[in-house]
Amino acid sequence: DQQVKQNSPSLSVQEGRISILNCDYTNSMFDYFLWYKKYPAEGPTFLISISSIKDKNEDGRFTVFLNKSAKHLSLHIVPSQPGDSAVYFCTSSGTYKYIFGTGTRLKVLA
Amino acid sequence: ETGVTQSPTHLIKTRGQQVTLRCSSQSGHNTVSWYQQALGQGPQFIFQYYREEENGRGNFPPRFSGLQFPNYSSELNVNALELDDSALYLCASSRDIAEQFFGPGTRLTVL
């Protein structure tokens, strides 16, 4: 039972354009979400988070939007850069564990 | 400040063997979580240790066990290895239940 779903396994975007990565979740009790980025041969690194009391959180080129009624969140990267090419995981933070989606591989083309 | 480190980086074992993976948590962190990431999947939570006690467990059989030491480093032990145990094993440390910092992982191959 996949409680956090990332339905797009891959995404290609031109450098300078916007990248939009989507995520759906099933449990309405989830109240804190994080995005992690993972490069090959490295562990996931924290990118940005959002609490359910907010519908938007921004950090530089990265913005996360949360739509609680739709149980959907999205990560916007603008402008996209080649160094952003990585696998992005949408994650829900539970009491003691993280629940990860399956990841979206973003490729930013120069 | 030293980040989370894991050893070994790669490991090859045969079915039925036992394996021990090690993790050193980031300085000041008292909580360690272990995850299994199979190819093409997101990391799956195995268990968490907080101040040397198991604090929560995912849907993994008892042959997956762990330890946390007084210095908050941790071990993951897997007995009776199966082919499906082949995966990247990630350790993450945190201060209490705050943001988790991940190590680079140990790639385990079971033949």
PDB file of C-alpha atoms in Angstrom:
ATOM      1  CA  ASP A   1       0.000   0.000   0.000  1.00  0.00           C
ATOM      2  CA  GLN A   2       1.806   3.063  -1.302  1.00  0.00           C
ATOM      3  CA  GLN A   3       0.803   5.939   0.957  1.00  0.00           C
ATOM      4  CA  VAL A   4       2.936   8.499  -0.880  1.00  0.00           C
ATOM      5  CA  LYS A   5       2.788   8.319  -4.647  1.00  0.00           C
ATOM      6  CA  GLN A   6       4.905   9.908  -7.316  1.00  0.00           C
ATOM      7  CA  ASN A   7       3.277   8.854 -10.563  1.00  0.00           C
ATOM      8  CA  SER A   8       5.879  10.294 -12.912  1.00  0.00           C
ATOM      9  CA  PRO A   9       9.047   8.211 -12.784  1.00  0.00           C
ATOM     10  CA  SER A  10      10.945  10.688 -14.946  1.00  0.00           C
ATOM     11  CA  LEU A  11      10.842  14.252 -16.221  1.00  0.00           C
ATOM     12  CA  SER A  12      13.014  16.147 -18.713  1.00  0.00           C
ATOM     13  CA  VAL A  13      13.135  19.936 -18.747  1.00  0.00           C
ATOM     14  CA  GLN A  14      15.189  22.494 -20.631  1.00  0.00           C
ATOM     15  CA  GLU A  15      17.643  24.569 -18.626  1.00  0.00           C
ATOM     16  CA  GLY A  16      16.054  27.828 -17.487  1.00  0.00           C
ATOM     17  CA  ARG A  17      12.503  26.463 -17.631  1.00  0.00           C
ATOM     18  CA  ILE A  18      10.285  25.445 -14.725  1.00  0.00           C
ATOM     19  CA  SER A  19      10.354  21.890 -13.385  1.00  0.00           C
ATOM     20  CA  ILE A  20       7.184  20.694 -11.658  1.00  0.00           C
ATOM     21  CA  LEU A  21       7.313  17.462  -9.684  1.00  0.00           C
ATOM     22  CA  ASN A  22       4.072  16.071  -8.313  1.00  0.00           C
ATOM     23  CA  CYS A  23       3.167  13.917  -5.358  1.00  0.00           C
ATOM     24  CA  ASP A  24      -0.079  12.490  -3.971  1.00  0.00           C
ATOM     25  CA  TYR A  25      -0.709  11.019  -0.564  1.00  0.00           C
ATOM     26  CA  THR A  26      -3.521   8.922   0.812  1.00  0.00           C
ATOM     27  CA  ASN A  27      -3.533   9.559   4.549  1.00  0.00           C
ATOM     28  CA  SER A  28      -5.229  12.788   5.581  1.00  0.00           C
ATOM     29  CA  MET A  29      -3.454  12.547   8.947  1.00  0.00           C
ATOM     30  CA  PHE A  30      -0.117  13.321   7.329  1.00  0.00           C
ATOM     31  CA  ASP A  31       0.810  16.825   8.421  1.00  0.00           C
ATOM     32  CA  TYR A  32       4.418  17.387   7.445  1.00  0.00           C
ATOM     33  CA  PHE A  33       6.047  16.808   4.103  1.00  0.00           C
ATOM     34  CA  LEU A  34       9.595  17.005   2.845  1.00  0.00           C
ATOM     35  CA  TRP A  35      11.325  16.805  -0.499  1.00  0.00           C
ATOM     36  CA  TYR A  36      14.667  15.073  -0.717  1.00  0.00           C
ATOM     37  CA  LYS A  37      17.069  15.058  -3.633  1.00  0.00           C
ATOM     38  CA  LYS A  38      19.339  12.126  -4.353  1.00  0.00           C
ATOM     39  CA  TYR A  39      22.396  11.976  -6.566  1.00  0.00           C
ATOM     40  CA  PRO A  40      23.920   8.605  -7.562  1.00  0.00           C
ATOM     41  CA  ALA A  41      26.199   7.102  -4.884  1.00  0.00           C
ATOM     42  CA  GLU A  42      25.000   9.611  -2.292  1.00  0.00           C
ATOM     43  CA  GLY A  43      22.311   9.516   0.355  1.00  0.00           C
ATOM     44  CA  PRO A  44      19.179  11.668   0.015  1.00  0.00           C
ATOM     45  CA  THR A  45      19.681  15.297   0.994  1.00  0.00           C
ATOM     46  CA  PHE A  46      16.978  17.535   2.376  1.00  0.00           C
ATOM     47  CA  LEU A  47      15.639  20.152  -0.007  1.00  0.00           C
ATOM     48  CA  ILE A  48      12.518  21.806   1.376  1.00  0.00           C
ATOM     49  CA  SER A  49       9.609  21.028   3.676  1.00  0.00           C
ATOM     50  CA  ILE A  50       6.058  22.164   4.328  1.00  0.00           C
ATOM     51  CA  SER A  51       3.717  21.841   7.252  1.00  0.00           C
ATOM     52  CA  SER A  52       0.007  21.243   6.740  1.00  0.00           C
ATOM     53  CA  ILE A  53      -0.777  24.617   8.309  1.00  0.00           C
ATOM     54  CA  LYS A  54       0.692  26.257   5.214  1.00  0.00           C
ATOM     55  CA  ASP A  55      -0.106  25.895   1.534  1.00  0.00           C
ATOM     56  CA  LYS A  56       3.166  27.213   0.180  1.00  0.00           C
ATOM     57  CA  ASN A  57       6.798  27.342   1.220  1.00  0.00           C
ATOM     58  CA  GLU A  58       9.550  28.982  -0.767  1.00  0.00           C
ATOM     59  CA  ASP A  59      13.324  28.723  -0.586  1.00  0.00           C
ATOM     60  CA  GLY A  60      15.212  30.385  -3.393  1.00  0.00           C
ATOM     61  CA  ARG A  61      14.492  28.590  -6.643  1.00  0.00           C
ATOM     62  CA  PHE A  62      12.423  25.920  -4.882  1.00  0.00           C
ATOM     63  CA  THR A  63       8.753  26.251  -3.945  1.00  0.00           C
ATOM     64  CA  VAL A  64       6.517  23.556  -2.527  1.00  0.00           C
ATOM     65  CA  PHE A  65       2.741  23.818  -2.774  1.00  0.00           C
ATOM     66  CA  LEU A  66       0.343  21.791  -0.650  1.00  0.00           C
ATOM     67  CA  ASN A  67      -3.308  21.189  -1.535  1.00  0.00           C
ATOM     68  CA  LYS A  68      -4.757  19.414   1.489  1.00  0.00           C
ATOM     69  CA  SER A  69      -8.222  18.881   0.048  1.00  0.00           C
ATOM     70  CA  ALA A  70      -6.708  17.088  -2.953  1.00  0.00           C
ATOM     71  CA  LYS A  71      -3.979  15.417  -0.856  1.00  0.00           C
ATOM     72  CA  HIS A  72      -1.494  16.677  -3.389  1.00  0.00           C
ATOM     73  CA  LEU A  73       1.772  18.516  -3.253  1.00  0.00           C
ATOM     74  CA  SER A  74       4.122  19.760  -5.891  1.00  0.00           C
ATOM     75  CA  LEU A  75       7.680  20.997  -6.059  1.00  0.00           C
ATOM     76  CA  HIS A  76       8.482  23.815  -8.461  1.00  0.00           C
ATOM     77  CA  ILE A  77      12.040  24.552  -9.472  1.00  0.00           C
ATOM     78  CA  VAL A  78      12.582  27.747 -11.400  1.00  0.00           C
ATOM     79  CA  PRO A  79      14.786  28.334 -13.218  1.00  0.00           C
ATOM     80  CA  SER A  80      15.940  24.738 -13.616  1.00  0.00           C
ATOM     81  CA  GLN A  81      19.686  24.155 -13.815  1.00  0.00           C
ATOM     82  CA  PRO A  82      21.682  21.139 -15.044  1.00  0.00           C
ATOM     83  CA  GLY A  83      22.903  20.568 -11.461  1.00  0.00           C
ATOM     84  CA  ASP A  84      19.296  19.940 -10.462  1.00  0.00           C
ATOM     85  CA  SER A  85      19.382  16.638 -12.372  1.00  0.00           C
ATOM     86  CA  ALA A  86      18.755  14.014  -9.687  1.00  0.00           C
ATOM     87  CA  VAL A  87      16.058  11.783  -8.258  1.00  0.00           C
ATOM     88  CA  TYR A  88      13.537  13.677  -6.131  1.00  0.00           C
ATOM     89  CA  PHE A  89      11.623  11.966  -3.346  1.00  0.00           C
ATOM     90  CA  CYS A  90       8.413  13.246  -1.847  1.00  0.00           C
ATOM     91  CA  THR A  91       8.319  12.248   1.805  1.00  0.00           C
ATOM     92  CA  SER A  92       5.780  12.350   4.595  1.00  0.00           C
ATOM     93  CA  SER A  93       7.105  12.614   8.108  1.00  0.00           C
ATOM     94  CA  GLY A  94       5.259  10.417  10.596  1.00  0.00           C
ATOM     95  CA  THR A  95       5.767  10.112  14.333  1.00  0.00           C
ATOM     96  CA  TYR A  96       9.119   8.431  13.971  1.00  0.00           C
ATOM     97  CA  LYS A  97       9.591   7.457  10.371  1.00  0.00           C
ATOM     98  CA  TYR A  98       9.653   8.914   6.933  1.00  0.00           C
ATOM     99  CA  ILE A  99       7.396   7.491   4.224  1.00  0.00           C
ATOM    100  CA  PHE A 100       8.951   7.958   0.826  1.00  0.00           C
ATOM    101  CA  GLY A 101       7.429   8.024  -2.619  1.00  0.00           C
ATOM    102  CA  THR A 102       9.084   6.056  -5.398  1.00  0.00           C
ATOM    103  CA  GLY A 103      10.901   9.096  -6.727  1.00  0.00           C
ATOM    104  CA  THR A 104      10.957  11.146  -9.916  1.00  0.00           C
ATOM    105  CA  ARG A 105      14.147  11.317 -11.944  1.00  0.00           C
ATOM    106  CA  LEU A 106      14.604  14.882 -13.180  1.00  0.00           C
ATOM    107  CA  LYS A 107      16.892  15.560 -16.086  1.00  0.00           C
ATOM    108  CA  VAL A 108      17.640  19.196 -16.899  1.00  0.00           C
ATOM    109  CA  LEU A 109      18.932  19.553 -20.420  1.00  0.00           C
ATOM    110  CA  ALA A 110      21.566  22.198 -21.155  1.00  0.00           C
TER     111      ALA A 110
ATOM    112  CA  GLU B   1      30.939  18.759  11.914  1.00  0.00           C
ATOM    113  CA  THR B   2      31.116  15.176  10.603  1.00  0.00           C
ATOM    114  CA  GLY B   3      28.125  13.941   8.653  1.00  0.00           C
ATOM    115  CA  VAL B   4      26.568  10.491   8.706  1.00  0.00           C
ATOM    116  CA  THR B   5      28.973   7.777   7.607  1.00  0.00           C
ATOM    117  CA  GLN B   6      28.273   4.158   6.712  1.00  0.00           C
ATOM    118  CA  SER B   7      30.466   1.131   6.226  1.00  0.00           C
ATOM    119  CA  PRO B   8      31.124  -0.783   4.136  1.00  0.00           C
ATOM    120  CA  THR B   9      30.154   0.985   0.917  1.00  0.00           C
ATOM    121  CA  HIS B  10      29.623  -2.257  -0.974  1.00  0.00           C
ATOM    122  CA  LEU B  11      29.155  -5.837   0.130  1.00  0.00           C
ATOM    123  CA  ILE B  12      28.523  -9.135  -1.623  1.00  0.00           C
ATOM    124  CA  LYS B  13      27.075 -12.076   0.298  1.00  0.00           C
ATOM    125  CA  THR B  14      25.487 -15.380  -0.574  1.00  0.00           C
ATOM    126  CA  ARG B  15      22.013 -16.558   0.316  1.00  0.00           C
ATOM    127  CA  GLY B  16      21.720 -17.794   3.892  1.00  0.00           C
ATOM    128  CA  GLN B  17      24.645 -15.764   5.207  1.00  0.00           C
ATOM    129  CA  GLN B  18      24.475 -13.029   7.815  1.00  0.00           C
ATOM    130  CA  VAL B  19      25.569  -9.411   7.395  1.00  0.00           C
ATOM    131  CA  THR B  20      26.277  -6.452   9.676  1.00  0.00           C
ATOM    132  CA  LEU B  21      26.130  -2.892   8.400  1.00  0.00           C
ATOM    133  CA  ARG B  22      27.435   0.042  10.411  1.00  0.00           C
ATOM    134  CA  CYS B  23      26.468   3.681  10.764  1.00  0.00           C
ATOM    135  CA  SER B  24      28.032   6.596  12.593  1.00  0.00           C
ATOM    136  CA  SER B  25      25.544   9.326  13.312  1.00  0.00           C
ATOM    137  CA  GLN B  26      26.149  13.019  12.915  1.00  0.00           C
ATOM    138  CA  SER B  27      27.586  14.792  15.931  1.00  0.00           C
ATOM    139  CA  GLY B  28      24.882  15.765  18.428  1.00  0.00           C
ATOM    140  CA  HIS B  29      22.301  13.344  17.009  1.00  0.00           C
ATOM    141  CA  ASN B  30      20.699  10.768  19.289  1.00  0.00           C
ATOM    142  CA  THR B  31      18.344   9.033  16.846  1.00  0.00           C
ATOM    143  CA  VAL B  32      19.222   6.639  14.038  1.00  0.00           C
ATOM    144  CA  SER B  33      16.840   5.251  11.435  1.00  0.00           C
ATOM    145  CA  TRP B  34      17.530   2.545   8.870  1.00  0.00           C
ATOM    146  CA  TYR B  35      15.941   2.294   5.452  1.00  0.00           C
ATOM    147  CA  GLN B  36      16.079  -0.228   2.623  1.00  0.00           C
ATOM    148  CA  GLN B  37      15.985   1.098  -0.925  1.00  0.00           C
ATOM    149  CA  ALA B  38      15.385  -1.494  -3.621  1.00  0.00           C
ATOM    150  CA  LEU B  39      16.125  -0.653  -7.230  1.00  0.00           C
ATOM    151  CA  GLY B  40      13.577   1.789  -8.637  1.00  0.00           C
ATOM    152  CA  GLN B  41      11.839   2.253  -5.302  1.00  0.00           C
ATOM    153  CA  GLY B  42      11.858   4.833  -2.573  1.00  0.00           C
ATOM    154  CA  PRO B  43      13.530   4.066   0.750  1.00  0.00           C
ATOM    155  CA  GLN B  44      11.435   1.819   3.023  1.00  0.00           C
ATOM    156  CA  PHE B  45      11.633   2.307   6.776  1.00  0.00           C
ATOM    157  CA  ILE B  46      13.151  -0.661   8.656  1.00  0.00           C
ATOM    158  CA  PHE B  47      13.424   0.628  12.241  1.00  0.00           C
ATOM    159  CA  GLN B  48      14.572   3.504  14.383  1.00  0.00           C
ATOM    160  CA  TYR B  49      16.691   3.671  17.525  1.00  0.00           C
ATOM    161  CA  TYR B  50      16.444   6.473  20.044  1.00  0.00           C
ATOM    162  CA  ARG B  51      18.890   6.551  22.943  1.00  0.00           C
ATOM    163  CA  GLU B  52      19.766   2.857  22.458  1.00  0.00           C
ATOM    164  CA  GLU B  53      16.150   1.638  22.416  1.00  0.00           C
ATOM    165  CA  GLU B  54      14.130   0.568  19.373  1.00  0.00           C
ATOM    166  CA  ASN B  55      11.603   3.344  18.860  1.00  0.00           C
ATOM    167  CA  GLY B  56       9.575   2.022  15.938  1.00  0.00           C
ATOM    168  CA  ARG B  57       9.674  -0.658  13.279  1.00  0.00           C
ATOM    169  CA  GLY B  58       8.495  -0.993   9.716  1.00  0.00           C
ATOM    170  CA  ASN B  59       7.171  -4.079   7.955  1.00  0.00           C
ATOM    171  CA  PHE B  60      10.370  -6.138   8.053  1.00  0.00           C
ATOM    172  CA  PRO B  61      10.795  -9.659   9.469  1.00  0.00           C
ATOM    173  CA  PRO B  62      12.643 -10.335  12.759  1.00  0.00           C
ATOM    174  CA  ARG B  63      15.759 -11.463  10.890  1.00  0.00           C
ATOM    175  CA  PHE B  64      16.370  -7.720  10.479  1.00  0.00           C
ATOM    176  CA  SER B  65      17.684  -6.517  13.812  1.00  0.00           C
ATOM    177  CA  GLY B  66      19.660  -3.593  15.095  1.00  0.00           C
ATOM    178  CA  LEU B  67      21.613  -2.001  17.865  1.00  0.00           C
ATOM    179  CA  GLN B  68      22.462   1.500  18.947  1.00  0.00           C
ATOM    180  CA  PHE B  69      25.539   2.120  21.050  1.00  0.00           C
ATOM    181  CA  PRO B  70      26.133   4.710  23.807  1.00  0.00           C
ATOM    182  CA  ASN B  71      27.895   6.964  21.293  1.00  0.00           C
ATOM    183  CA  TYR B  72      24.701   6.716  19.168  1.00  0.00           C
ATOM    184  CA  SER B  73      26.365   4.806  16.338  1.00  0.00           C
ATOM    185  CA  SER B  74      24.299   1.901  15.099  1.00  0.00           C
ATOM    186  CA  GLU B  75      24.385  -1.508  13.460  1.00  0.00           C
ATOM    187  CA  LEU B  76      21.894  -3.242  11.202  1.00  0.00           C
ATOM    188  CA  ASN B  77      22.084  -7.027  11.213  1.00  0.00           C
ATOM    189  CA  VAL B  78      20.372  -9.239   8.680  1.00  0.00           C
ATOM    190  CA  ASN B  79      20.307 -13.016   9.189  1.00  0.00           C
ATOM    191  CA  ALA B  80      19.531 -15.757   6.683  1.00  0.00           C
ATOM    192  CA  LEU B  81      20.008 -13.459   3.708  1.00  0.00           C
ATOM    193  CA  GLU B  82      17.612 -13.800   0.797  1.00  0.00           C
ATOM    194  CA  LEU B  83      18.064 -12.668  -2.793  1.00  0.00           C
ATOM    195  CA  ASP B  84      15.419  -9.947  -2.264  1.00  0.00           C
ATOM    196  CA  ASP B  85      17.565  -8.396   0.453  1.00  0.00           C
ATOM    197  CA  SER B  86      19.788  -7.015  -2.293  1.00  0.00           C
ATOM    198  CA  ALA B  87      19.355  -3.258  -1.971  1.00  0.00           C
ATOM    199  CA  LEU B  88      20.892   0.009  -0.856  1.00  0.00           C
ATOM    200  CA  TYR B  89      20.711   0.324   2.918  1.00  0.00           C
ATOM    201  CA  LEU B  90      20.515   3.884   4.178  1.00  0.00           C
ATOM    202  CA  CYS B  91      21.123   5.142   7.662  1.00  0.00           C
ATOM    203  CA  ALA B  92      19.766   8.505   8.784  1.00  0.00           C
ATOM    204  CA  SER B  93      20.443  10.357  12.004  1.00  0.00           C
ATOM    205  CA  SER B  94      18.567  13.157  13.696  1.00  0.00           C
ATOM    206  CA  ARG B  95      18.281  15.054  16.935  1.00  0.00           C
ATOM    207  CA  ASP B  96      15.108  13.584  18.476  1.00  0.00           C
ATOM    208  CA  ILE B  97      12.430  13.539  15.749  1.00  0.00           C
ATOM    209  CA  ALA B  98      13.770  16.472  13.784  1.00  0.00           C
ATOM    210  CA  GLU B  99      14.946  16.451  10.173  1.00  0.00           C
ATOM    211  CA  GLN B 100      16.854  13.309   9.232  1.00  0.00           C
ATOM    212  CA  PHE B 101      20.309  13.420   7.643  1.00  0.00           C
ATOM    213  CA  PHE B 102      21.227  10.479   5.462  1.00  0.00           C
ATOM    214  CA  GLY B 103      24.485   8.663   4.937  1.00  0.00           C
ATOM    215  CA  PRO B 104      25.669   7.541   1.503  1.00  0.00           C
ATOM    216  CA  GLY B 105      24.370   4.017   1.999  1.00  0.00           C
ATOM    217  CA  THR B 106      25.727   0.474   1.800  1.00  0.00           C
ATOM    218  CA  ARG B 107      25.015  -1.425  -1.394  1.00  0.00           C
ATOM    219  CA  LEU B 108      24.342  -5.085  -0.495  1.00  0.00           C
ATOM    220  CA  THR B 109      24.260  -7.738  -3.182  1.00  0.00           C
ATOM    221  CA  VAL B 110      23.028 -11.219  -2.286  1.00  0.00           C
ATOM    222  CA  LEU B 111      23.945 -13.984  -4.743  1.00  0.00           C
TER     223      LEU B 111
END
